[in-house]
Coordinates of C-alpha atoms in Angstrom, one line a residue:
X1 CA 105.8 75.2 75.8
X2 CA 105.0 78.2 73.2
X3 CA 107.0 81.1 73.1
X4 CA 103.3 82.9 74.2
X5 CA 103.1 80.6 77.2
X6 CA 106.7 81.1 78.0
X7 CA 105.9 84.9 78.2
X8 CA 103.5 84.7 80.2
X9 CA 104.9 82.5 82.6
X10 CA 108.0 84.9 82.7
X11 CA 105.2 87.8 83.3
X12 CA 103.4 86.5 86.0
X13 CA 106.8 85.1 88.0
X14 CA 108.1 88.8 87.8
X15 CA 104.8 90.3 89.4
X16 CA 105.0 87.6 91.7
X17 CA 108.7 87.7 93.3
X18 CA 108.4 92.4 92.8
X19 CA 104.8 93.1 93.7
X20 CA 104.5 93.2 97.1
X21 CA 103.6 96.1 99.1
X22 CA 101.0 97.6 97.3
X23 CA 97.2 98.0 97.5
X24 CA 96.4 95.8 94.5
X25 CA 97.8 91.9 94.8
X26 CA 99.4 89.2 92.6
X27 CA 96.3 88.1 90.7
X28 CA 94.5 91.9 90.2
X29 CA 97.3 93.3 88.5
X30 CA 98.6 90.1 86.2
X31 CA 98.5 91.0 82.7
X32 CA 95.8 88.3 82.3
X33 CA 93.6 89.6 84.2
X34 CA 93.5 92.9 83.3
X35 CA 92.8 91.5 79.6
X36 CA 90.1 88.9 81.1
X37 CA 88.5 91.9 82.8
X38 CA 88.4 93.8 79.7
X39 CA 86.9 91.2 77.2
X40 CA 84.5 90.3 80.0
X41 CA 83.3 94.1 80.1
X42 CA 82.7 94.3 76.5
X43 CA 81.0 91.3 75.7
X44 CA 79.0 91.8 78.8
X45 CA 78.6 95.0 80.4
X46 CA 76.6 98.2 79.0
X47 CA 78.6 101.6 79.2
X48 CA 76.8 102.1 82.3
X49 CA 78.0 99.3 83.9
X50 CA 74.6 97.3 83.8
X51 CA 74.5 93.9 82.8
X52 CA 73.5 93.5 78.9
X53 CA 71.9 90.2 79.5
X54 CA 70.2 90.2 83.2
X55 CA 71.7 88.3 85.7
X56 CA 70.5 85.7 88.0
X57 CA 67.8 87.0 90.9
X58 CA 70.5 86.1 93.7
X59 CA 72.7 88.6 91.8
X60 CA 70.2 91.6 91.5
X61 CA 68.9 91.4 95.3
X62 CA 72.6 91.8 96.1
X63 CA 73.3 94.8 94.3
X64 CA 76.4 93.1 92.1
X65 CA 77.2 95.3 89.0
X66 CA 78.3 93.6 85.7
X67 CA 81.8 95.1 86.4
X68 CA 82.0 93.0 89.7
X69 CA 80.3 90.1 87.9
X70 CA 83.2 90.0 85.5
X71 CA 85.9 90.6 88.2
X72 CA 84.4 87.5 89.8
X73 CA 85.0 85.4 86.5
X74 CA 88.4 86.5 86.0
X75 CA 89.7 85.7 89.3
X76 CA 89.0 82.1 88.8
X77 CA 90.0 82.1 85.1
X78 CA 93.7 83.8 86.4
X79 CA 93.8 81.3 89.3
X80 CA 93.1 78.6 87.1
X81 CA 96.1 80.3 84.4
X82 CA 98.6 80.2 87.6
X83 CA 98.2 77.2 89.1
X84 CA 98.3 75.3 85.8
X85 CA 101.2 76.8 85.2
X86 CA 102.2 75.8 88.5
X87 CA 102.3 79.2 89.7
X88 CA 101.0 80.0 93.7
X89 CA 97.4 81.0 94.1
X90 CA 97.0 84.7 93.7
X91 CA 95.6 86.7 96.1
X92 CA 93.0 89.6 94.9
X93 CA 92.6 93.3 95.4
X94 CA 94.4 91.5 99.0
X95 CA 92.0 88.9 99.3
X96 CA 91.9 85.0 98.7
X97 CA 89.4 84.1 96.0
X98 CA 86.4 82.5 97.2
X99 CA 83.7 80.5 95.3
X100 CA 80.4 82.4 95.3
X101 CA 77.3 81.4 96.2
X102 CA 73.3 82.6 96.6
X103 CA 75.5 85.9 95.4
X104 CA 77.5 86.2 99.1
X105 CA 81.1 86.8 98.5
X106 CA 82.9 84.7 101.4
X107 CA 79.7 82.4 102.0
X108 CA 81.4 80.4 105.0
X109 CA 82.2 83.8 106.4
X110 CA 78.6 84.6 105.9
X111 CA 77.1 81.6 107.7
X112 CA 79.3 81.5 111.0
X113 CA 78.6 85.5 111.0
X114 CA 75.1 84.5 111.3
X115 CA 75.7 81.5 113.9
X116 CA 77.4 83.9 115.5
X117 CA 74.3 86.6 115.7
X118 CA 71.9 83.8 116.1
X119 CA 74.1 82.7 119.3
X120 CA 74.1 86.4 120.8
X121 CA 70.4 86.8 120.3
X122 CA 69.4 82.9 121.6
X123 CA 71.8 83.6 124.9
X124 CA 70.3 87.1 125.5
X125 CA 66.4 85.9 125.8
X126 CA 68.1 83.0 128.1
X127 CA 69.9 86.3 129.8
X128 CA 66.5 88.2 130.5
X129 CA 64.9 85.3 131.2
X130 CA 67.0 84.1 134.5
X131 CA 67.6 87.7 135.1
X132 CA 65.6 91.3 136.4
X133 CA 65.6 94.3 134.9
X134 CA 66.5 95.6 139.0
X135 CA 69.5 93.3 138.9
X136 CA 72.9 95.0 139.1
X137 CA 74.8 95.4 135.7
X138 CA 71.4 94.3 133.6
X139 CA 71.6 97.3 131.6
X140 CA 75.4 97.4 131.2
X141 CA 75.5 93.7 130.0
X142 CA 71.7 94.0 128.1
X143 CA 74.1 97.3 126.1
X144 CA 76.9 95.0 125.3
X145 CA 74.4 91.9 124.0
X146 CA 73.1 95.0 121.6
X147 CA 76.5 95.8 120.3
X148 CA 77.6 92.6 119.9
X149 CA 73.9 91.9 118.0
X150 CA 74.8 95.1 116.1
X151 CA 78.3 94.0 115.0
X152 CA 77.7 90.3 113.8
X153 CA 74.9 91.9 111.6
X154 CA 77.0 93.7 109.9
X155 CA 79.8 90.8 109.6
X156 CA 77.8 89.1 107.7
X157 CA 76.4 91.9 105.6
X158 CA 79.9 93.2 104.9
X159 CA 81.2 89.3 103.8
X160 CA 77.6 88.5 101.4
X161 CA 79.1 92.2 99.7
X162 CA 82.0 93.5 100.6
X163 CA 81.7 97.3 99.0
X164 CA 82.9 100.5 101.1
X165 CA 80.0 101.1 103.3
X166 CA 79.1 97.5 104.3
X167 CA 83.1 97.8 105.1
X168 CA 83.5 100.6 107.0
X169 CA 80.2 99.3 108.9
X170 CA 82.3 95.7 110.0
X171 CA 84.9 97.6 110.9
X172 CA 83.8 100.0 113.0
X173 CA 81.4 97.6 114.8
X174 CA 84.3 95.1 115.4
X175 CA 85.9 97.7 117.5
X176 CA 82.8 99.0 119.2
X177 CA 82.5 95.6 120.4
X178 CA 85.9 94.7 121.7
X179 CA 86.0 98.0 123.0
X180 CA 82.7 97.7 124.4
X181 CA 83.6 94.3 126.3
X182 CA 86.8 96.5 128.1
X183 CA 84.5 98.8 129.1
X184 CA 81.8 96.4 130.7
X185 CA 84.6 94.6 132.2
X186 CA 86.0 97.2 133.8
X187 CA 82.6 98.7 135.3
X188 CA 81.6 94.8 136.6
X189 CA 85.6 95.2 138.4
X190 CA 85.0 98.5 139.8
X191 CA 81.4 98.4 140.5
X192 CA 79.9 100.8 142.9
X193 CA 82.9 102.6 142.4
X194 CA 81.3 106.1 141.1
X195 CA 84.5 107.8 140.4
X196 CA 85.9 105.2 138.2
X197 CA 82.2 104.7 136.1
X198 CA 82.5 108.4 135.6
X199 CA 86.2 108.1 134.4
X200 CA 85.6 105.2 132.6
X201 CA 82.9 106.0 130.6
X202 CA 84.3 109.2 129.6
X203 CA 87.5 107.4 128.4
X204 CA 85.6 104.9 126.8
X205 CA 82.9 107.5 125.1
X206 CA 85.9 109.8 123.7
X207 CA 88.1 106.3 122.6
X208 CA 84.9 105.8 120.6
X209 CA 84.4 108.8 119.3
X210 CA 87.9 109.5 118.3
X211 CA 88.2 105.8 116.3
X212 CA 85.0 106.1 114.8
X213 CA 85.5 109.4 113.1
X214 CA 88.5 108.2 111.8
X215 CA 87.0 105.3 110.3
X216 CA 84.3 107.4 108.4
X217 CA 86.7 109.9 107.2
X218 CA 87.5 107.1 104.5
X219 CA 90.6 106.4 105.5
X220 CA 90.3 102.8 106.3
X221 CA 93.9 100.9 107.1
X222 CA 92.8 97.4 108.0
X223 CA 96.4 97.1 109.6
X224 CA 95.6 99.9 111.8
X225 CA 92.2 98.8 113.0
X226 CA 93.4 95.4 113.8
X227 CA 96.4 96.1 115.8
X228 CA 94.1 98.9 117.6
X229 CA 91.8 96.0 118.4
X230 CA 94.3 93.8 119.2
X231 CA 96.2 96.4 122.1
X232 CA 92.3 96.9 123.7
X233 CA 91.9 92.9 123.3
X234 CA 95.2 92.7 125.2
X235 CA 93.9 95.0 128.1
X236 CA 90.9 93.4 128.5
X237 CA 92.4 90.1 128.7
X238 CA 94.8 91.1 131.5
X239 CA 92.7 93.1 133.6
X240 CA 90.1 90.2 133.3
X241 CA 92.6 87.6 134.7
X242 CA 93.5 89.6 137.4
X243 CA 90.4 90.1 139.0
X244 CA 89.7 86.4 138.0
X245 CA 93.1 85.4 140.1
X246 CA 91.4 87.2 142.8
X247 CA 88.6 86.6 143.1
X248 CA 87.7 82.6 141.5
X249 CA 88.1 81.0 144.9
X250 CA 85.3 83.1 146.9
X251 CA 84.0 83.5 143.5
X252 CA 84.4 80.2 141.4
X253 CA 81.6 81.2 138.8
X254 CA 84.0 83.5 137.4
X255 CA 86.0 80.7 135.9
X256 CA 83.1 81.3 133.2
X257 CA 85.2 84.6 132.3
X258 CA 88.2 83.2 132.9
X259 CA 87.9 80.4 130.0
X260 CA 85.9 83.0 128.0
X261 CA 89.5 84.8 127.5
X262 CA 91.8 82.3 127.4
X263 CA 89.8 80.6 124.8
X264 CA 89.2 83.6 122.9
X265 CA 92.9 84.4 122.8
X266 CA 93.5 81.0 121.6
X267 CA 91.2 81.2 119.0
X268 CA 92.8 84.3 117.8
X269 CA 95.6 82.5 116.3
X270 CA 93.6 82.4 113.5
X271 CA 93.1 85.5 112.4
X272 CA 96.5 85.8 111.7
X273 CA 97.0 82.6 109.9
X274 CA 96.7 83.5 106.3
X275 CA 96.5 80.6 103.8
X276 CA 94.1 79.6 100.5
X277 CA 90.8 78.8 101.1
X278 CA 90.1 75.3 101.8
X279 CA 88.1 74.1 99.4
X280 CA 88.0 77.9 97.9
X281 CA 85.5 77.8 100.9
X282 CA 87.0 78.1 104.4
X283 CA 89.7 80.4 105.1
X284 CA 91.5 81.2 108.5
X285 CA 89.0 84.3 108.8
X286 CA 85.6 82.2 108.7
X287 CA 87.0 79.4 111.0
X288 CA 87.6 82.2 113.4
X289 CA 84.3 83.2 113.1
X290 CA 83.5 79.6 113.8
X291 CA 85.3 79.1 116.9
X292 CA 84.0 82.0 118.3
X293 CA 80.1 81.4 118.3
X294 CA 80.8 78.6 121.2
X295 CA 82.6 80.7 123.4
X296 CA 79.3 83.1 123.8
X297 CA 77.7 80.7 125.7
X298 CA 80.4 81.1 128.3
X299 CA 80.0 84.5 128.4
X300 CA 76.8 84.6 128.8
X301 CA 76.4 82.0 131.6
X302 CA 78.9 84.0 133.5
X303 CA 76.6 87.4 133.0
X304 CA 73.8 85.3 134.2
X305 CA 75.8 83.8 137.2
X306 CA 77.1 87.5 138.3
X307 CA 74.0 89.3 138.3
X308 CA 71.9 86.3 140.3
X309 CA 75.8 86.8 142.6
X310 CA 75.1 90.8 142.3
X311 CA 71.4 90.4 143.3
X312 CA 72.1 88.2 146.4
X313 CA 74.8 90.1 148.0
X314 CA 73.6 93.8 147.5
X315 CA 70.2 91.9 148.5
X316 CA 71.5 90.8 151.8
X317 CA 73.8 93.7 152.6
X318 CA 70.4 95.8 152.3
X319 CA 68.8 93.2 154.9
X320 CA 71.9 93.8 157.2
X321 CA 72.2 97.0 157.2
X322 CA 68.2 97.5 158.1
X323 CA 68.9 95.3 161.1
X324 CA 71.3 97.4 162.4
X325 CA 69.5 100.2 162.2
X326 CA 66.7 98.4 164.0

Protein backbone atom coordinates (compact mmCIF):
# COMPACT_ATOMS: atom_id res chain seq x y z
CA UNK A 1 0.00 0.00 0.00
CA UNK A 2 1.31 3.70 -0.94
CA UNK A 3 2.28 5.90 1.64
CA UNK A 4 -0.95 8.11 0.14
CA UNK A 5 -3.20 5.20 0.76
CA UNK A 6 -1.71 4.56 4.09
CA UNK A 7 -2.67 8.15 5.01
CA UNK A 8 -5.72 7.97 4.18
CA UNK A 9 -6.57 4.89 5.79
CA UNK A 10 -4.96 6.34 9.04
CA UNK A 11 -7.33 9.48 8.32
CA UNK A 12 -10.49 7.98 7.93
CA UNK A 13 -9.89 5.24 11.04
CA UNK A 14 -9.23 8.35 13.32
CA UNK A 15 -12.60 10.14 12.30
CA UNK A 16 -14.14 6.87 12.64
CA UNK A 17 -13.11 5.61 16.35
CA UNK A 18 -13.28 10.16 17.65
CA UNK A 19 -16.21 11.45 15.68
CA UNK A 20 -19.16 10.60 17.34
CA UNK A 21 -21.55 12.95 18.84
CA UNK A 22 -21.77 15.50 16.48
CA UNK A 23 -24.31 16.72 13.92
CA UNK A 24 -22.25 15.76 10.83
CA UNK A 25 -21.32 11.76 10.60
CA UNK A 26 -18.36 9.56 9.52
CA UNK A 27 -18.72 9.84 5.78
CA UNK A 28 -19.66 13.92 5.57
CA UNK A 29 -16.79 14.98 7.33
CA UNK A 30 -13.94 12.46 5.86
CA UNK A 31 -11.24 14.28 4.20
CA UNK A 32 -12.41 12.62 0.88
CA UNK A 33 -15.37 13.82 0.82
CA UNK A 34 -14.95 17.16 1.44
CA UNK A 35 -12.37 17.08 -1.60
CA UNK A 36 -14.96 15.01 -3.79
CA UNK A 37 -17.50 17.67 -2.93
CA UNK A 38 -15.27 20.32 -3.95
CA UNK A 39 -14.02 19.05 -7.39
CA UNK A 40 -17.61 17.98 -8.04
CA UNK A 41 -18.76 21.77 -7.50
CA UNK A 42 -16.39 23.11 -9.81
CA UNK A 43 -16.50 21.04 -12.59
CA UNK A 44 -20.17 21.06 -12.30
CA UNK A 45 -21.96 23.67 -10.46
CA UNK A 46 -22.38 27.47 -11.55
CA UNK A 47 -21.57 30.10 -8.69
CA UNK A 48 -25.22 30.08 -8.14
CA UNK A 49 -25.49 26.68 -7.40
CA UNK A 50 -27.27 25.81 -10.81
CA UNK A 51 -26.28 22.95 -12.68
CA UNK A 52 -23.75 24.04 -15.68
CA UNK A 53 -24.99 21.22 -17.83
CA UNK A 54 -28.91 20.50 -17.15
CA UNK A 55 -29.81 17.70 -15.35
CA UNK A 56 -32.11 14.86 -15.91
CA UNK A 57 -36.10 15.89 -15.91
CA UNK A 58 -36.58 13.54 -12.73
CA UNK A 59 -34.01 15.85 -11.17
CA UNK A 60 -35.56 19.38 -12.06
CA UNK A 61 -39.31 18.42 -11.05
CA UNK A 62 -37.77 17.54 -7.71
CA UNK A 63 -36.12 20.66 -7.00
CA UNK A 64 -32.33 19.02 -6.53
CA UNK A 65 -29.63 21.76 -6.82
CA UNK A 66 -26.19 20.84 -8.34
CA UNK A 67 -24.69 21.16 -4.82
CA UNK A 68 -27.05 18.27 -3.68
CA UNK A 69 -26.45 16.55 -6.99
CA UNK A 70 -22.76 16.42 -6.13
CA UNK A 71 -23.24 15.51 -2.45
CA UNK A 72 -25.16 12.53 -3.84
CA UNK A 73 -22.03 11.42 -5.95
CA UNK A 74 -19.65 11.70 -3.34
CA UNK A 75 -21.40 9.72 -0.81
CA UNK A 76 -21.12 6.73 -3.02
CA UNK A 77 -17.59 7.52 -4.32
CA UNK A 78 -16.51 7.76 -0.15
CA UNK A 79 -18.52 4.60 0.55
CA UNK A 80 -17.00 2.92 -2.15
CA UNK A 81 -13.21 4.54 -0.74
CA UNK A 82 -14.13 2.93 2.79
CA UNK A 83 -15.27 -0.20 2.25
CA UNK A 84 -12.47 -1.01 -0.21
CA UNK A 85 -10.40 -0.20 2.19
CA UNK A 86 -12.25 -2.36 4.42
CA UNK A 87 -13.43 0.37 6.42
CA UNK A 88 -17.40 0.36 7.90
CA UNK A 89 -20.11 2.04 5.80
CA UNK A 90 -20.32 5.67 6.64
CA UNK A 91 -23.23 7.13 7.61
CA UNK A 92 -24.13 10.86 6.13
CA UNK A 93 -25.12 14.19 7.53
CA UNK A 94 -26.66 11.03 10.18
CA UNK A 95 -28.10 9.15 7.52
CA UNK A 96 -27.36 5.73 5.62
CA UNK A 97 -26.69 6.30 1.92
CA UNK A 98 -29.39 5.25 -0.21
CA UNK A 99 -29.35 4.63 -4.01
CA UNK A 100 -31.50 7.20 -5.83
CA UNK A 101 -34.04 6.80 -8.05
CA UNK A 102 -36.85 8.74 -10.37
CA UNK A 103 -34.88 11.67 -8.12
CA UNK A 104 -36.63 10.26 -4.52
CA UNK A 105 -33.95 10.10 -1.89
CA UNK A 106 -34.99 6.88 0.27
CA UNK A 107 -37.18 5.43 -2.68
CA UNK A 108 -38.35 2.25 -0.54
CA UNK A 109 -39.29 4.76 2.09
CA UNK A 110 -41.14 6.59 -0.62
CA UNK A 111 -43.20 3.60 -1.93
CA UNK A 112 -44.44 2.06 1.53
CA UNK A 113 -45.22 5.89 2.57
CA UNK A 114 -47.48 5.71 -0.35
CA UNK A 115 -48.91 2.06 0.42
CA UNK A 116 -49.37 3.38 3.49
CA UNK A 117 -51.61 6.61 2.26
CA UNK A 118 -53.22 4.48 -0.38
CA UNK A 119 -54.28 1.98 2.66
CA UNK A 120 -55.82 4.92 4.79
CA UNK A 121 -57.66 6.38 1.86
CA UNK A 122 -58.99 2.64 0.39
CA UNK A 123 -60.15 1.71 4.21
CA UNK A 124 -61.84 5.15 4.72
CA UNK A 125 -64.36 4.92 1.49
CA UNK A 126 -64.86 1.17 3.01
CA UNK A 127 -65.38 3.22 6.47
CA UNK A 128 -68.16 5.63 5.03
CA UNK A 129 -69.48 3.20 3.09
CA UNK A 130 -70.66 0.58 6.06
CA UNK A 131 -71.09 3.55 8.14
CA UNK A 132 -73.70 6.98 8.72
CA UNK A 133 -72.80 10.15 9.01
CA UNK A 134 -75.48 9.91 12.41
CA UNK A 135 -73.43 7.09 13.82
CA UNK A 136 -71.65 7.76 17.08
CA UNK A 137 -67.79 8.68 16.79
CA UNK A 138 -68.20 9.10 12.73
CA UNK A 139 -66.74 12.41 12.90
CA UNK A 140 -64.10 11.65 15.57
CA UNK A 141 -62.75 8.59 13.56
CA UNK A 142 -63.65 10.41 9.86
CA UNK A 143 -60.84 13.46 11.77
CA UNK A 144 -58.37 10.82 12.54
CA UNK A 145 -58.60 9.03 8.83
CA UNK A 146 -57.70 12.87 7.74
CA UNK A 147 -54.72 13.16 9.89
CA UNK A 148 -53.46 10.04 9.21
CA UNK A 149 -54.13 10.86 5.22
CA UNK A 150 -52.41 14.17 6.08
CA UNK A 151 -49.26 12.59 7.64
CA UNK A 152 -48.41 9.71 5.21
CA UNK A 153 -48.51 12.52 2.47
CA UNK A 154 -46.02 14.18 3.86
CA UNK A 155 -43.88 10.87 4.68
CA UNK A 156 -43.43 10.42 1.46
CA UNK A 157 -42.84 13.91 0.31
CA UNK A 158 -40.28 14.41 3.08
CA UNK A 159 -38.35 10.90 1.98
CA UNK A 160 -38.52 11.76 -2.28
CA UNK A 161 -36.58 15.22 -0.70
CA UNK A 162 -35.64 15.43 2.44
CA UNK A 163 -34.92 19.56 2.79
CA UNK A 164 -36.10 21.62 6.00
CA UNK A 165 -39.70 22.16 5.26
CA UNK A 166 -40.74 18.83 3.81
CA UNK A 167 -38.94 17.85 7.34
CA UNK A 168 -40.40 19.71 9.69
CA UNK A 169 -43.76 18.79 7.79
CA UNK A 170 -43.00 14.64 8.60
CA UNK A 171 -42.35 15.49 11.72
CA UNK A 172 -44.88 17.30 12.99
CA UNK A 173 -47.52 15.15 11.26
CA UNK A 174 -46.06 11.96 12.80
CA UNK A 175 -46.98 13.37 16.14
CA UNK A 176 -50.27 14.81 15.25
CA UNK A 177 -51.09 11.38 14.38
CA UNK A 178 -49.98 9.32 17.29
CA UNK A 179 -51.26 11.99 19.32
CA UNK A 180 -54.30 12.11 17.48
CA UNK A 181 -54.94 8.24 17.86
CA UNK A 182 -54.57 8.93 22.11
CA UNK A 183 -56.98 11.34 21.82
CA UNK A 184 -59.76 9.29 19.71
CA UNK A 185 -59.03 6.54 21.95
CA UNK A 186 -59.66 8.05 24.86
CA UNK A 187 -63.04 9.89 23.68
CA UNK A 188 -64.35 6.17 22.22
CA UNK A 189 -63.37 4.94 26.30
CA UNK A 190 -65.06 7.75 27.87
CA UNK A 191 -67.82 8.37 25.46
CA UNK A 192 -70.84 10.22 26.57
CA UNK A 193 -68.74 11.35 29.23
CA UNK A 194 -69.07 15.30 28.67
CA UNK A 195 -66.63 16.31 31.33
CA UNK A 196 -63.83 14.15 30.16
CA UNK A 197 -64.50 15.31 26.08
CA UNK A 198 -64.12 18.73 27.39
CA UNK A 199 -60.94 17.90 29.47
CA UNK A 200 -59.59 15.88 26.92
CA UNK A 201 -59.79 17.86 24.13
CA UNK A 202 -58.42 20.81 25.77
CA UNK A 203 -55.34 18.75 26.92
CA UNK A 204 -55.05 17.39 23.67
CA UNK A 205 -55.59 20.98 21.67
CA UNK A 206 -52.81 22.74 24.05
CA UNK A 207 -50.28 19.29 23.81
CA UNK A 208 -50.64 20.15 20.12
CA UNK A 209 -50.22 23.43 20.21
CA UNK A 210 -47.37 23.54 22.55
CA UNK A 211 -45.31 20.62 20.24
CA UNK A 212 -46.02 22.18 17.16
CA UNK A 213 -44.69 25.55 17.84
CA UNK A 214 -41.75 24.06 18.90
CA UNK A 215 -41.24 22.20 15.90
CA UNK A 216 -41.61 25.41 13.66
CA UNK A 217 -39.42 27.47 15.75
CA UNK A 218 -36.49 25.50 13.85
CA UNK A 219 -35.34 23.78 16.41
CA UNK A 220 -35.88 20.26 15.30
CA UNK A 221 -34.16 17.39 17.72
CA UNK A 222 -35.19 14.21 16.02
CA UNK A 223 -34.20 12.54 19.50
CA UNK A 224 -36.70 14.64 21.18
CA UNK A 225 -39.65 14.12 18.84
CA UNK A 226 -39.20 10.45 18.86
CA UNK A 227 -39.05 9.74 22.54
CA UNK A 228 -42.09 12.37 22.81
CA UNK A 229 -43.89 10.05 20.41
CA UNK A 230 -42.82 7.18 21.93
CA UNK A 231 -44.17 8.23 25.86
CA UNK A 232 -47.83 9.19 23.98
CA UNK A 233 -47.38 5.74 21.97
CA UNK A 234 -46.88 4.14 25.44
CA UNK A 235 -50.14 5.77 26.91
CA UNK A 236 -52.18 4.87 24.22
CA UNK A 237 -51.14 1.41 24.24
CA UNK A 238 -51.98 0.96 27.94
CA UNK A 239 -55.00 2.67 28.22
CA UNK A 240 -56.18 0.76 25.01
CA UNK A 241 -55.44 -2.69 26.67
CA UNK A 242 -57.25 -1.87 29.63
CA UNK A 243 -60.44 -1.09 28.34
CA UNK A 244 -59.80 -4.06 25.82
CA UNK A 245 -59.24 -6.38 29.12
CA UNK A 246 -62.60 -5.14 30.07
CA UNK A 247 -64.46 -5.09 27.80
CA UNK A 248 -63.40 -8.06 24.81
CA UNK A 249 -65.72 -10.63 26.40
CA UNK A 250 -69.12 -8.56 26.13
CA UNK A 251 -67.38 -6.89 23.44
CA UNK A 252 -65.14 -9.43 21.42
CA UNK A 253 -64.89 -7.06 18.24
CA UNK A 254 -62.50 -5.15 20.15
CA UNK A 255 -59.89 -7.74 19.78
CA UNK A 256 -59.57 -5.73 16.36
CA UNK A 257 -57.88 -2.89 18.66
CA UNK A 258 -56.38 -5.14 20.73
CA UNK A 259 -54.10 -6.78 17.87
CA UNK A 260 -53.89 -3.23 16.31
CA UNK A 261 -51.48 -2.33 19.36
CA UNK A 262 -49.76 -5.17 20.12
CA UNK A 263 -48.86 -5.50 16.54
CA UNK A 264 -47.95 -2.00 16.21
CA UNK A 265 -45.69 -2.17 19.20
CA UNK A 266 -44.09 -5.19 17.78
CA UNK A 267 -43.42 -3.58 14.69
CA UNK A 268 -41.79 -0.84 16.42
CA UNK A 269 -38.74 -2.73 17.05
CA UNK A 270 -37.75 -1.44 13.95
CA UNK A 271 -37.47 1.83 14.22
CA UNK A 272 -34.87 1.48 16.52
CA UNK A 273 -32.87 -1.06 14.67
CA UNK A 274 -30.27 0.92 12.78
CA UNK A 275 -28.23 -1.02 10.19
CA UNK A 276 -27.00 -0.32 6.27
CA UNK A 277 -29.38 -0.46 3.73
CA UNK A 278 -30.12 -3.69 2.31
CA UNK A 279 -29.29 -3.60 -0.90
CA UNK A 280 -28.50 0.40 -0.42
CA UNK A 281 -32.40 0.05 -0.64
CA UNK A 282 -34.28 -1.08 2.48
CA UNK A 283 -33.35 0.15 5.75
CA UNK A 284 -35.00 -0.59 9.16
CA UNK A 285 -37.08 2.77 8.66
CA UNK A 286 -38.80 1.74 5.28
CA UNK A 287 -39.57 -1.83 6.50
CA UNK A 288 -41.36 -0.18 9.33
CA UNK A 289 -43.23 1.70 7.06
CA UNK A 290 -43.95 -1.64 5.46
CA UNK A 291 -45.22 -3.44 8.31
CA UNK A 292 -47.37 -0.82 9.24
CA UNK A 293 -49.69 -0.44 6.00
CA UNK A 294 -51.29 -4.06 7.09
CA UNK A 295 -52.15 -3.20 10.46
CA UNK A 296 -54.63 -0.29 9.06
CA UNK A 297 -56.95 -2.64 8.04
CA UNK A 298 -57.35 -3.76 11.61
CA UNK A 299 -58.03 -0.53 12.61
CA UNK A 300 -60.24 0.27 10.45
CA UNK A 301 -62.53 -2.90 10.71
CA UNK A 302 -62.58 -2.25 14.36
CA UNK A 303 -63.93 1.62 13.70
CA UNK A 304 -66.43 0.00 11.42
CA UNK A 305 -67.42 -2.71 14.01
CA UNK A 306 -67.76 0.07 16.94
CA UNK A 307 -69.88 2.47 15.31
CA UNK A 308 -72.44 -0.38 13.64
CA UNK A 309 -71.94 -1.52 18.03
CA UNK A 310 -72.47 2.36 18.87
CA UNK A 311 -75.46 2.67 16.52
CA UNK A 312 -77.30 -0.42 17.84
CA UNK A 313 -77.04 0.12 21.42
CA UNK A 314 -77.66 4.02 21.69
CA UNK A 315 -80.43 2.78 19.01
CA UNK A 316 -82.17 0.45 21.28
CA UNK A 317 -81.56 2.32 24.55
CA UNK A 318 -83.60 5.28 22.64
CA UNK A 319 -86.42 2.44 21.80
CA UNK A 320 -86.40 1.58 25.63
CA UNK A 321 -86.48 4.50 27.08
CA UNK A 322 -89.72 5.66 24.78
CA UNK A 323 -91.38 2.50 26.09
CA UNK A 324 -91.15 3.45 29.41
CA UNK A 325 -92.36 6.60 29.00
CA UNK A 326 -95.31 5.07 27.24
Amino acid sequence: MSNTKLKWTFNLVLQSLFITNTISSTGDRSQFYSLCLEKCRDINCKPNDDFKVQPPLALRLLFWTCEEDCSYDCTWETVNYFTSHGLKVPQFHGKWPFIRFLGCQEPASVIFSVLNLYAHVSMYWKFKKKSRASDPMFYVWTYFSMICIHGWFWSSVFHARDIPFTEVMDYSSAFIMVLTLLYCMILRITYKNNKMFAVTTCGYLSTLYTHLLHLWSGNINYDYNMKFNVVIGILTFISTIIWWYRNHRKLPYINLIGWFNILTVLVTILEVADFAPIFWVFDAHSLWHASTAPLTILMYRFMIADCSFLRTYYSKLTLDIDHHIR
